[in-house]
Tab-separated table of C-alpha atoms in Angstrom:
chain	number	residue	atom	x	y	z
A	16	MET	CA	9.325	4.369	20.160
A	17	ARG	CA	11.297	8.111	21.191
A	18	HIS	CA	12.055	8.920	17.793
A	19	LEU	CA	10.657	6.413	15.397
A	20	HIS	CA	13.654	7.942	12.718
A	21	ARG	CA	15.869	6.311	14.125
A	22	THR	CA	14.926	2.288	13.286
A	23	LEU	CA	15.389	4.024	9.329
A	24	ILE	CA	18.463	1.775	9.845
A	25	ALA	CA	16.306	-1.001	9.617
A	26	ALA	CA	14.902	-0.082	6.341
A	27	VAL	CA	18.413	0.926	4.435
A	28	LEU	CA	19.582	-2.202	5.567
A	29	ALA	CA	16.669	-4.095	4.074
A	30	THR	CA	17.717	-2.004	0.842
A	31	GLY	CA	21.148	-3.319	1.034
A	32	THR	CA	23.329	-0.018	1.488
A	33	LEU	CA	23.567	0.504	4.972
A	34	THR	CA	27.893	-0.558	3.947
A	35	SER	CA	28.356	1.660	0.978
A	36	ALA	CA	26.938	5.121	3.456
A	37	ALA	CA	29.680	3.303	6.007
A	38	ALA	CA	32.474	3.045	3.892
A	39	CYS	CA	31.493	6.695	2.965
A	40	SER	CA	31.851	7.958	6.386
A	41	SER	CA	35.917	7.726	6.761
A	42	SER	CA	36.436	10.049	8.856
A	43	SER	CA	34.105	9.373	11.959
A	44	GLY	CA	35.619	6.694	13.058
A	45	SER	CA	39.360	7.175	13.545
A	46	ASP	CA	39.233	8.105	17.094
A	47	SER	CA	36.137	5.427	18.661
A	48	GLY	CA	37.951	2.857	20.359
A	49	GLY	CA	42.058	3.606	20.236
A	50	SER	CA	41.533	5.925	23.657
A	51	ALA	CA	44.181	5.775	26.156
A	52	SER	CA	43.479	2.918	28.840
A	53	GLY	CA	42.492	5.510	31.008
A	54	THR	CA	39.058	7.201	28.516
A	55	TYR	CA	36.656	4.579	27.731
A	56	THR	CA	34.043	5.510	24.508
A	57	PHE	CA	30.561	5.274	24.417
A	58	TRP	CA	28.339	6.017	21.662
A	59	ASP	CA	24.507	7.140	22.172
A	60	PRO	CA	20.954	7.980	20.107
A	61	TYR	CA	20.467	10.881	22.221
A	62	PRO	CA	21.851	14.056	19.766
A	63	GLN	CA	19.307	16.011	21.863
A	64	PHE	CA	21.439	15.858	24.917
A	65	ASP	CA	24.261	17.889	25.443
A	66	ASP	CA	27.544	17.736	28.724
A	67	SER	CA	25.530	19.667	30.147
A	68	SER	CA	22.168	17.092	30.488
A	69	ASP	CA	21.085	14.676	33.526
A	70	TRP	CA	22.011	11.847	31.089
A	71	ALA	CA	25.466	12.695	29.871
A	72	LYS	CA	25.569	13.240	33.571
A	73	ARG	CA	24.921	9.903	34.308
A	74	VAL	CA	26.891	8.830	31.276
A	75	THR	CA	30.386	10.208	32.652
A	76	GLY	CA	29.410	9.562	36.885
A	77	CYS	CA	28.885	5.787	35.918
A	78	GLY	CA	32.508	5.861	34.423
A	79	ALA	CA	33.734	7.619	37.146
A	80	GLN	CA	32.566	5.131	39.188
A	81	ALA	CA	34.401	2.256	37.279
A	82	GLY	CA	37.650	4.887	37.598
A	83	VAL	CA	37.935	5.455	34.230
A	84	SER	CA	37.056	8.893	32.340
A	85	VAL	CA	34.279	8.729	29.426
A	86	LYS	CA	34.286	10.083	25.910
A	87	ARG	CA	30.522	10.550	24.960
A	88	THR	CA	28.999	10.947	21.638
A	89	GLY	CA	25.886	11.538	20.372
A	90	MET	CA	24.463	10.930	17.132
A	91	ASP	CA	21.445	9.838	14.870
A	92	THR	CA	21.091	6.513	15.422
A	93	THR	CA	21.272	5.995	11.356
A	94	ASP	CA	24.917	7.674	11.830
A	95	LEU	CA	25.278	5.320	14.914
A	96	GLY	CA	24.367	1.831	13.477
A	97	ASN	CA	27.333	3.261	9.388
A	98	LYS	CA	29.948	4.725	12.157
A	99	ALA	CA	29.462	1.016	14.495
A	100	LEU	CA	29.836	-0.821	11.452
A	101	LEU	CA	32.779	1.080	9.877
A	102	ALA	CA	34.485	1.047	13.404
A	103	ALA	CA	33.891	-3.006	13.596
A	104	GLN	CA	35.609	-2.995	10.226
A	105	GLN	CA	38.461	-0.641	11.052
A	106	GLY	CA	39.098	-2.634	14.899
A	107	ASN	CA	38.094	0.554	16.928
A	108	ALA	CA	34.672	0.154	17.540
A	109	PRO	CA	33.778	2.722	21.166
A	110	ASP	CA	33.792	0.747	23.951
A	111	VAL	CA	30.482	1.002	24.668
A	112	MET	CA	26.935	1.332	22.563
A	113	LEU	CA	23.391	2.585	22.960
A	114	VAL	CA	21.268	1.495	20.254
A	115	ASP	CA	17.619	1.169	19.716
A	116	ASN	CA	16.101	-2.230	19.876
A	117	PRO	CA	15.657	-3.585	16.561
A	118	VAL	CA	19.236	-2.437	15.356
A	119	VAL	CA	20.553	-5.424	17.453
A	120	SER	CA	19.761	-8.354	15.370
A	121	THR	CA	21.754	-6.346	12.763
A	122	LEU	CA	24.542	-5.421	14.444
A	123	VAL	CA	24.755	-9.286	15.976
A	124	GLN	CA	24.501	-10.258	12.247
A	125	ALA	CA	27.430	-7.918	11.694
A	126	GLY	CA	29.948	-9.791	14.284
A	127	ILE	CA	29.591	-6.484	16.305
A	128	LEU	CA	28.092	-7.029	19.901
A	129	ASN	CA	29.259	-9.187	22.289
A	130	LYS	CA	26.244	-11.527	24.863
A	131	ALA	CA	25.199	-10.386	27.560
A	132	SER	CA	26.362	-14.023	29.255
A	133	ASP	CA	29.666	-13.566	27.942
A	134	LEU	CA	29.759	-10.717	29.893
A	135	GLY	CA	28.724	-11.457	33.330
A	136	LEU	CA	25.477	-9.263	32.111
A	137	ASP	CA	22.207	-10.216	34.667
A	138	THR	CA	19.551	-9.664	32.470
A	139	SER	CA	17.253	-12.385	34.314
A	140	ALA	CA	15.369	-9.696	36.199
A	141	VAL	CA	14.478	-7.705	32.600
A	142	GLN	CA	10.633	-8.486	31.871
A	143	PRO	CA	11.112	-11.421	29.204
A	144	ASN	CA	8.899	-9.404	26.094
A	145	ILE	CA	12.005	-6.366	26.143
A	146	ILE	CA	14.816	-8.931	26.773
A	147	GLY	CA	12.878	-10.395	23.275
A	148	ALA	CA	13.833	-7.221	21.371
A	149	GLY	CA	17.325	-7.605	21.758
A	150	THR	CA	18.087	-11.956	22.282
A	151	LEU	CA	19.092	-14.380	18.616
A	152	ASN	CA	19.451	-17.996	19.257
A	153	GLY	CA	18.318	-17.474	23.220
A	154	ALA	CA	21.049	-15.430	23.425
A	155	ALA	CA	20.239	-11.603	24.840
A	156	TYR	CA	23.521	-8.943	23.213
A	157	GLY	CA	22.946	-6.099	25.786
A	158	VAL	CA	20.319	-4.631	28.598
A	159	PRO	CA	17.840	-2.734	27.615
A	160	ILE	CA	17.638	0.681	29.440
A	161	GLY	CA	13.854	1.048	29.103
A	162	ALA	CA	10.756	0.336	27.199
A	163	ASN	CA	8.324	2.953	25.555
A	164	THR	CA	5.328	1.518	23.238
A	165	LEU	CA	1.807	2.886	21.982
A	166	ALA	CA	-1.631	2.925	23.706
A	167	LEU	CA	-4.703	5.528	22.841
A	168	TYR	CA	-4.323	8.866	24.267
A	169	TYR	CA	-8.282	10.420	24.615
A	170	ASN	CA	-9.944	13.068	24.831
A	171	LYS	CA	-12.334	13.157	27.792
A	172	ASN	CA	-14.478	16.463	27.254
A	173	VAL	CA	-14.873	14.812	23.287
A	174	LEU	CA	-15.441	11.353	24.761
A	175	LYS	CA	-18.102	12.807	27.352
A	176	ALA	CA	-19.729	14.717	24.959
A	177	ALA	CA	-20.796	12.436	22.714
A	178	GLY	CA	-21.738	9.775	25.823
A	179	VAL	CA	-18.952	7.778	25.659
A	180	ASP	CA	-17.552	5.611	28.584
A	181	ALA	CA	-14.228	5.098	27.907
A	182	ALA	CA	-14.738	1.929	29.608
A	183	SER	CA	-16.536	0.786	27.444
A	184	ILE	CA	-14.291	0.177	24.530
A	185	LYS	CA	-13.014	-3.402	24.987
A	186	ASP	CA	-12.472	-4.101	21.321
A	187	TRP	CA	-12.768	-3.248	17.592
A	188	ALA	CA	-16.662	-3.081	17.606
A	189	THR	CA	-17.325	-0.680	20.400
A	190	LEU	CA	-14.576	1.409	19.489
A	191	THR	CA	-15.510	1.580	16.176
A	192	SER	CA	-18.901	2.160	17.710
A	193	ALA	CA	-17.410	5.295	19.826
A	194	LEU	CA	-16.468	6.482	17.025
A	195	GLN	CA	-19.300	6.739	14.841
A	196	LYS	CA	-20.676	8.706	17.638
A	197	ILE	CA	-17.956	10.928	18.330
A	198	LYS	CA	-18.436	11.891	14.796
A	199	ALA	CA	-22.312	12.494	15.055
A	200	THR	CA	-21.005	15.262	17.726
A	201	GLY	CA	-19.143	17.488	15.314
A	202	LYS	CA	-15.876	16.346	17.333
A	203	LYS	CA	-13.406	13.895	15.054
A	204	GLY	CA	-12.318	10.459	15.862
A	205	ILE	CA	-8.902	8.832	15.540
A	206	THR	CA	-5.828	10.372	14.489
A	207	PHE	CA	-2.991	7.871	14.228
A	208	SER	CA	0.559	7.492	11.949
A	209	ALA	CA	0.065	5.581	8.641
A	210	ILE	CA	3.506	7.547	7.061
A	211	GLY	CA	5.381	5.136	4.700
A	212	THR	CA	8.091	4.365	7.214
A	213	GLU	CA	8.976	2.389	10.437
A	214	GLU	CA	6.098	4.521	11.663
A	215	GLY	CA	3.438	3.356	10.068
A	216	SER	CA	4.701	-0.011	10.733
A	217	PHE	CA	4.673	1.034	13.970
A	218	GLN	CA	1.210	2.239	14.318
A	219	PHE	CA	0.184	-0.434	12.953
A	220	LEU	CA	1.140	-3.623	14.222
A	221	PRO	CA	-1.362	-2.917	17.362
A	222	TRP	CA	-4.489	-3.568	15.176
A	223	PHE	CA	-1.937	-5.982	13.271
A	224	TRP	CA	-1.230	-8.270	16.375
A	225	GLY	CA	-4.453	-7.485	18.252
A	226	ALA	CA	-6.260	-9.229	15.212
A	227	GLY	CA	-3.282	-12.573	15.935
A	228	GLY	CA	-1.357	-11.913	13.238
A	229	ASP	CA	2.423	-13.183	12.272
A	230	LEU	CA	4.590	-11.198	10.159
A	231	THR	CA	6.017	-14.180	8.245
A	232	LYS	CA	2.430	-14.179	6.860
A	233	VAL	CA	0.667	-10.657	6.626
A	234	ASN	CA	-1.774	-11.962	4.213
A	235	ALA	CA	-3.330	-13.900	6.279
A	236	PRO	CA	-6.289	-13.010	7.093
A	237	ALA	CA	-5.622	-11.665	10.739
A	238	GLY	CA	-3.934	-9.107	8.805
A	239	VAL	CA	-6.675	-8.048	6.151
A	240	ALA	CA	-9.464	-7.643	9.003
A	241	ALA	CA	-6.478	-5.075	10.893
A	242	LEU	CA	-5.425	-3.203	7.010
A	243	SER	CA	-9.227	-3.251	5.990
A	244	LEU	CA	-10.106	-2.181	9.736
A	245	TRP	CA	-8.676	1.318	8.991
A	246	LYS	CA	-9.631	1.516	5.690
A	247	SER	CA	-13.150	1.213	6.667
A	248	TRP	CA	-12.228	4.009	9.852
A	249	VAL	CA	-10.945	6.641	6.642
A	250	ASP	CA	-13.487	6.064	4.567
A	251	GLN	CA	-16.323	6.769	7.365
A	252	GLY	CA	-14.297	9.569	8.090
A	253	LEU	CA	-13.893	8.760	11.712
A	254	ALA	CA	-10.403	8.988	10.619
A	255	PRO	CA	-8.917	11.647	8.982
A	256	LYS	CA	-7.018	10.794	5.466
A	257	ASP	CA	-3.507	12.799	6.199
A	258	VAL	CA	-3.191	9.506	8.063
A	259	LEU	CA	-1.239	8.638	5.151
A	260	GLN	CA	1.329	11.414	5.675
A	261	ASN	CA	0.894	11.497	9.529
A	262	THR	CA	4.390	10.980	11.665
A	263	GLN	CA	3.287	10.426	15.094
A	264	THR	CA	4.397	14.219	15.956
A	265	THR	CA	2.403	15.528	13.345
A	266	SER	CA	-0.562	12.827	14.587
A	267	TRP	CA	0.090	13.812	18.001
A	268	GLN	CA	-0.475	17.411	16.849
A	269	GLU	CA	-3.698	16.617	15.711
A	270	PHE	CA	-4.800	15.208	18.635
A	271	ALA	CA	-4.152	17.955	20.714
A	272	THR	CA	-6.178	20.427	19.172
A	273	GLY	CA	-8.515	18.839	20.862
A	274	LYS	CA	-11.122	18.191	17.724
A	275	TYR	CA	-10.101	14.546	18.088
A	276	ALA	CA	-11.381	11.690	20.596
A	277	PHE	CA	-8.608	9.646	20.244
A	278	GLY	CA	-4.824	9.828	19.289
A	279	GLU	CA	-2.536	6.088	18.625
A	280	ASN	CA	0.172	7.284	20.622
A	281	GLY	CA	3.310	6.698	23.025
A	282	THR	CA	4.943	7.469	26.363
A	283	TRP	CA	6.779	10.416	24.951
A	284	GLN	CA	4.324	12.275	24.189
A	285	LEU	CA	2.923	12.344	28.613
A	286	ALA	CA	5.357	16.196	29.140
A	287	ASN	CA	2.806	17.227	25.890
A	288	ALA	CA	-0.358	15.394	27.313
A	289	ALA	CA	0.274	17.776	30.314
A	290	LYS	CA	0.707	21.001	28.525
A	291	ALA	CA	-2.271	20.390	25.915
A	292	GLY	CA	-5.204	22.056	27.564
A	293	PHE	CA	-7.462	19.047	28.018
A	294	PRO	CA	-8.368	16.867	30.080
A	295	TYR	CA	-7.262	13.567	29.060
A	296	GLY	CA	-7.262	9.658	29.927
A	297	VAL	CA	-4.954	6.317	28.536
A	298	ILE	CA	-6.486	3.172	27.371
A	299	ASN	CA	-4.481	-0.031	26.403
A	300	ILE	CA	-5.211	-0.268	22.648
A	301	PRO	CA	-7.773	-3.305	22.216
A	302	GLY	CA	-7.427	-7.127	20.634
A	303	GLU	CA	-10.195	-7.489	17.682
A	304	HIS	CA	-11.774	-9.670	19.751
A	305	GLY	CA	-11.262	-7.632	23.803
A	306	GLY	CA	-8.138	-7.775	25.529
A	307	SER	CA	-5.091	-5.810	25.107
A	308	ALA	CA	-3.172	-6.100	21.838
A	309	PRO	CA	0.620	-6.739	21.763
A	310	VAL	CA	1.599	-3.466	21.088
A	311	PRO	CA	5.596	-3.328	19.932
A	312	THR	CA	8.407	-2.459	22.271
A	313	GLY	CA	10.320	0.806	21.962
A	314	GLY	CA	13.356	1.705	23.188
A	315	GLU	CA	17.373	0.738	23.673
A	316	PHE	CA	19.759	-1.630	24.769
A	317	VAL	CA	23.300	-0.822	26.071
A	318	THR	CA	25.313	-3.019	24.598
A	319	VAL	CA	29.414	-3.765	24.297
A	320	PRO	CA	30.843	-3.849	20.904
A	321	VAL	CA	33.568	-6.563	19.853
A	322	GLN	CA	37.029	-5.080	21.019
A	323	LYS	CA	40.984	-6.484	19.990
A	324	ARG	CA	41.864	-5.797	23.428
A	325	THR	CA	39.522	-8.167	25.249
A	326	GLY	CA	41.041	-6.608	28.824
A	327	ARG	CA	38.308	-3.528	28.310
A	328	TYR	CA	35.412	-5.241	28.840
A	329	ALA	CA	35.692	-5.723	32.397
A	330	VAL	CA	35.292	-1.863	33.139
A	331	SER	CA	32.842	-2.017	29.805
A	332	THR	CA	30.749	-4.194	32.139
A	333	LYS	CA	30.526	-1.987	34.756
A	334	ILE	CA	29.760	0.691	32.712
A	335	VAL	CA	26.810	-1.121	31.971
A	336	ASN	CA	25.796	-2.619	35.610
A	337	CYS	CA	26.319	1.071	36.585
A	338	LEU	CA	23.398	2.146	34.068
A	339	VAL	CA	20.762	-0.121	34.549
A	340	SER	CA	21.834	-0.497	37.899
A	341	PRO	CA	18.166	-0.141	39.688
A	342	ALA	CA	18.823	3.557	40.864
A	343	ASN	CA	19.798	4.538	37.313
A	344	LEU	CA	16.726	2.944	35.525
A	345	LEU	CA	14.698	4.944	37.344
A	346	ALA	CA	15.911	8.768	37.821
A	347	THR	CA	17.114	8.052	33.813
A	348	ASP	CA	13.592	6.530	32.733
A	349	THR	CA	11.465	8.661	34.601
A	350	THR	CA	13.690	11.153	32.206
A	351	LEU	CA	12.845	10.045	29.099
A	352	SER	CA	9.177	8.814	29.859
A	353	TYR	CA	10.290	5.000	29.808
A	354	VAL	CA	8.905	2.222	30.650
A	355	ALA	CA	11.299	0.670	33.180
A	356	PRO	CA	12.703	-2.909	31.862
A	357	THR	CA	12.450	-4.971	35.256
A	358	ALA	CA	8.811	-5.334	38.222
A	359	ALA	CA	10.726	-3.613	41.089
A	360	VAL	CA	11.392	-0.533	39.289
A	361	GLN	CA	8.321	-0.405	36.902
A	362	LYS	CA	6.662	-0.001	40.440
A	363	GLN	CA	8.629	2.596	41.943
A	364	GLN	CA	7.466	4.315	38.630
A	365	VAL	CA	4.101	4.319	38.714
A	366	GLN	CA	4.800	5.618	42.937
A	367	GLN	CA	6.140	8.372	41.552
A	368	ASP	CA	3.929	8.772	38.792
A	369	ALA	CA	0.243	7.036	38.341
A	370	ALA	CA	-0.400	8.516	34.932
A	371	LEU	CA	3.002	6.086	33.936
A	372	LYS	CA	0.322	2.979	35.483
A	373	PRO	CA	-1.951	2.170	32.065
A	374	TRP	CA	1.623	2.391	29.911
A	375	VAL	CA	3.714	-0.217	32.704
A	376	SER	CA	0.584	-2.549	31.246
A	377	ALA	CA	1.423	-1.675	27.861
A	378	VAL	CA	4.465	-2.509	28.117
A	379	ALA	CA	3.637	-6.316	30.053
A	380	ALA	CA	1.497	-6.925	26.880
A	381	ALA	CA	4.358	-5.660	24.146
A	382	ARG	CA	6.529	-7.661	21.537
A	383	GLY	CA	9.741	-6.254	20.221
A	384	ARG	CA	9.713	-6.222	16.116
A	385	THR	CA	12.318	-8.683	15.485
A	386	SER	CA	11.596	-11.410	18.315
A	387	ASN	CA	10.699	-14.674	17.844
A	388	GLY	CA	13.493	-15.530	14.970
A	389	LEU	CA	12.618	-12.633	13.103
A	390	GLY	CA	15.892	-10.696	13.331
A	391	THR	CA	17.047	-8.828	10.182
A	392	ARG	CA	14.120	-10.079	8.555
A	393	TYR	CA	11.900	-7.621	9.828
A	394	PRO	CA	13.098	-4.829	8.584
A	395	VAL	CA	12.308	-6.523	5.165
A	396	ILE	CA	8.971	-6.722	6.790
A	397	SER	CA	7.964	-4.158	8.069
A	398	GLN	CA	8.739	-1.762	4.745
A	399	GLN	CA	6.651	-4.196	2.742
A	400	LEU	CA	4.292	-3.688	5.040
A	401	TRP	CA	3.877	-0.697	5.584
A	402	ALA	CA	3.657	-0.181	1.489
A	403	ALA	CA	0.445	-2.001	2.043
A	404	VAL	CA	-0.791	0.506	4.187
A	405	GLN	CA	-0.256	2.695	2.132
A	406	SER	CA	-1.966	1.519	-1.225
A	407	THR	CA	-4.671	0.486	0.247
A	408	LEU	CA	-5.690	3.544	2.187
A	409	SER	CA	-4.900	5.778	-0.839
A	410	GLY	CA	-7.063	3.298	-2.371
A	411	GLY	CA	-5.403	1.739	-4.575
A	412	LYS	CA	-5.290	-1.420	-3.701
A	413	PRO	CA	-8.201	-3.598	-1.844
A	414	ALA	CA	-6.697	-5.152	2.010
A	415	GLN	CA	-6.301	-8.642	0.478
A	416	GLY	CA	-4.142	-7.612	-2.677
A	417	ALA	CA	-1.957	-5.374	-1.499
A	418	LEU	CA	-1.298	-7.794	1.939
A	419	ASP	CA	-0.559	-10.292	-0.828
A	420	THR	CA	1.810	-7.910	-2.952
A	421	ALA	CA	4.181	-7.257	0.626
A	422	GLN	CA	3.777	-11.146	1.430
A	423	GLN	CA	5.506	-12.127	-2.406
A	424	ALA	CA	8.174	-9.278	-1.805
A	425	ALA	CA	8.527	-10.081	1.354
A	426	ALA	CA	9.258	-13.273	0.542
A	427	ALA	CA	11.605	-12.911	-2.165
A	428	HIS	CA	13.874	-10.901	-0.647
A	429	SER	CA	14.137	-13.664	2.500
């Protein structure tokens, strides 16, 4: 996921502090929904894009196409979530809102979002696993604008010097064997993020799910196997001890030094990979016994918050439909390094940029963190999961003990 710090709203919710944070933001929502009939408000988690950006022009262009002007506000997702809750309480929510997919279930539980079907928004062409991240009780609450996920970047020079063929990596055993061969040449094995935040959970999930893990039973054998794998890599020096502090950005910076064979990271690093100064490739993260491991989906959903003035929904729906039209999905997702949520646009993306092919495959195997009925239980489980990873990799508790503690804590808060 491009900006995983955004998902910290989930962790805030898990500790019960979001509402109080929102209540302190009384100045933030005053102009959010009470605008003139010809002006529609749009919030997104892209504060890095100013009015001159392609993204901002696309949003205002979709408003113009719907016959209205759009007042766009970009803010960090944590702020966006807090302000959305406050605005809803005050009855002046924005007309359209782009939110990180794990946040959807939280906003639905708060009664803030409309069902896509109630607005006449068609999600039938969206890949089931992508729409699943924003689906609760069988109903979608928005339309995904794109998805990103994780895979393994590899340094072709490092693998070649060690006599390792990337195509030979089929499962955990062959990956570990490759790492050992690479270490023997004096190079470093694999780097990833195991930091004690949502980023750590996000990066651990492919290994957890790749062993057959179930987030409602994190201490089952599958979870223990995945955490034991990471622990064994750190203990053998196949992964650095600083994974405990690594964000996905700092992990990428390590890989970009050219000293590492593999780096677990996301679609959003493609532009940086092209500038790395060495030839690279991408393979899917392997499952324990083979095949591609399920990976978590990142990306945002375009949603329509609940309004007192329900007559505004028709125009809001036009704006959403414009943003998720095939032509705009292709332009937007190429700009943001997202994989489109529909097969037809994915095909066009790969035709334009062959480097996206393994990412399309990875997204096809991905799953939503809040899917399968987890909803707002996910943040609680995730927080305990990353705490278990930290505990084991730092030498505090063995994998089974750390995950037993995590399971007990998660169950107590569910």
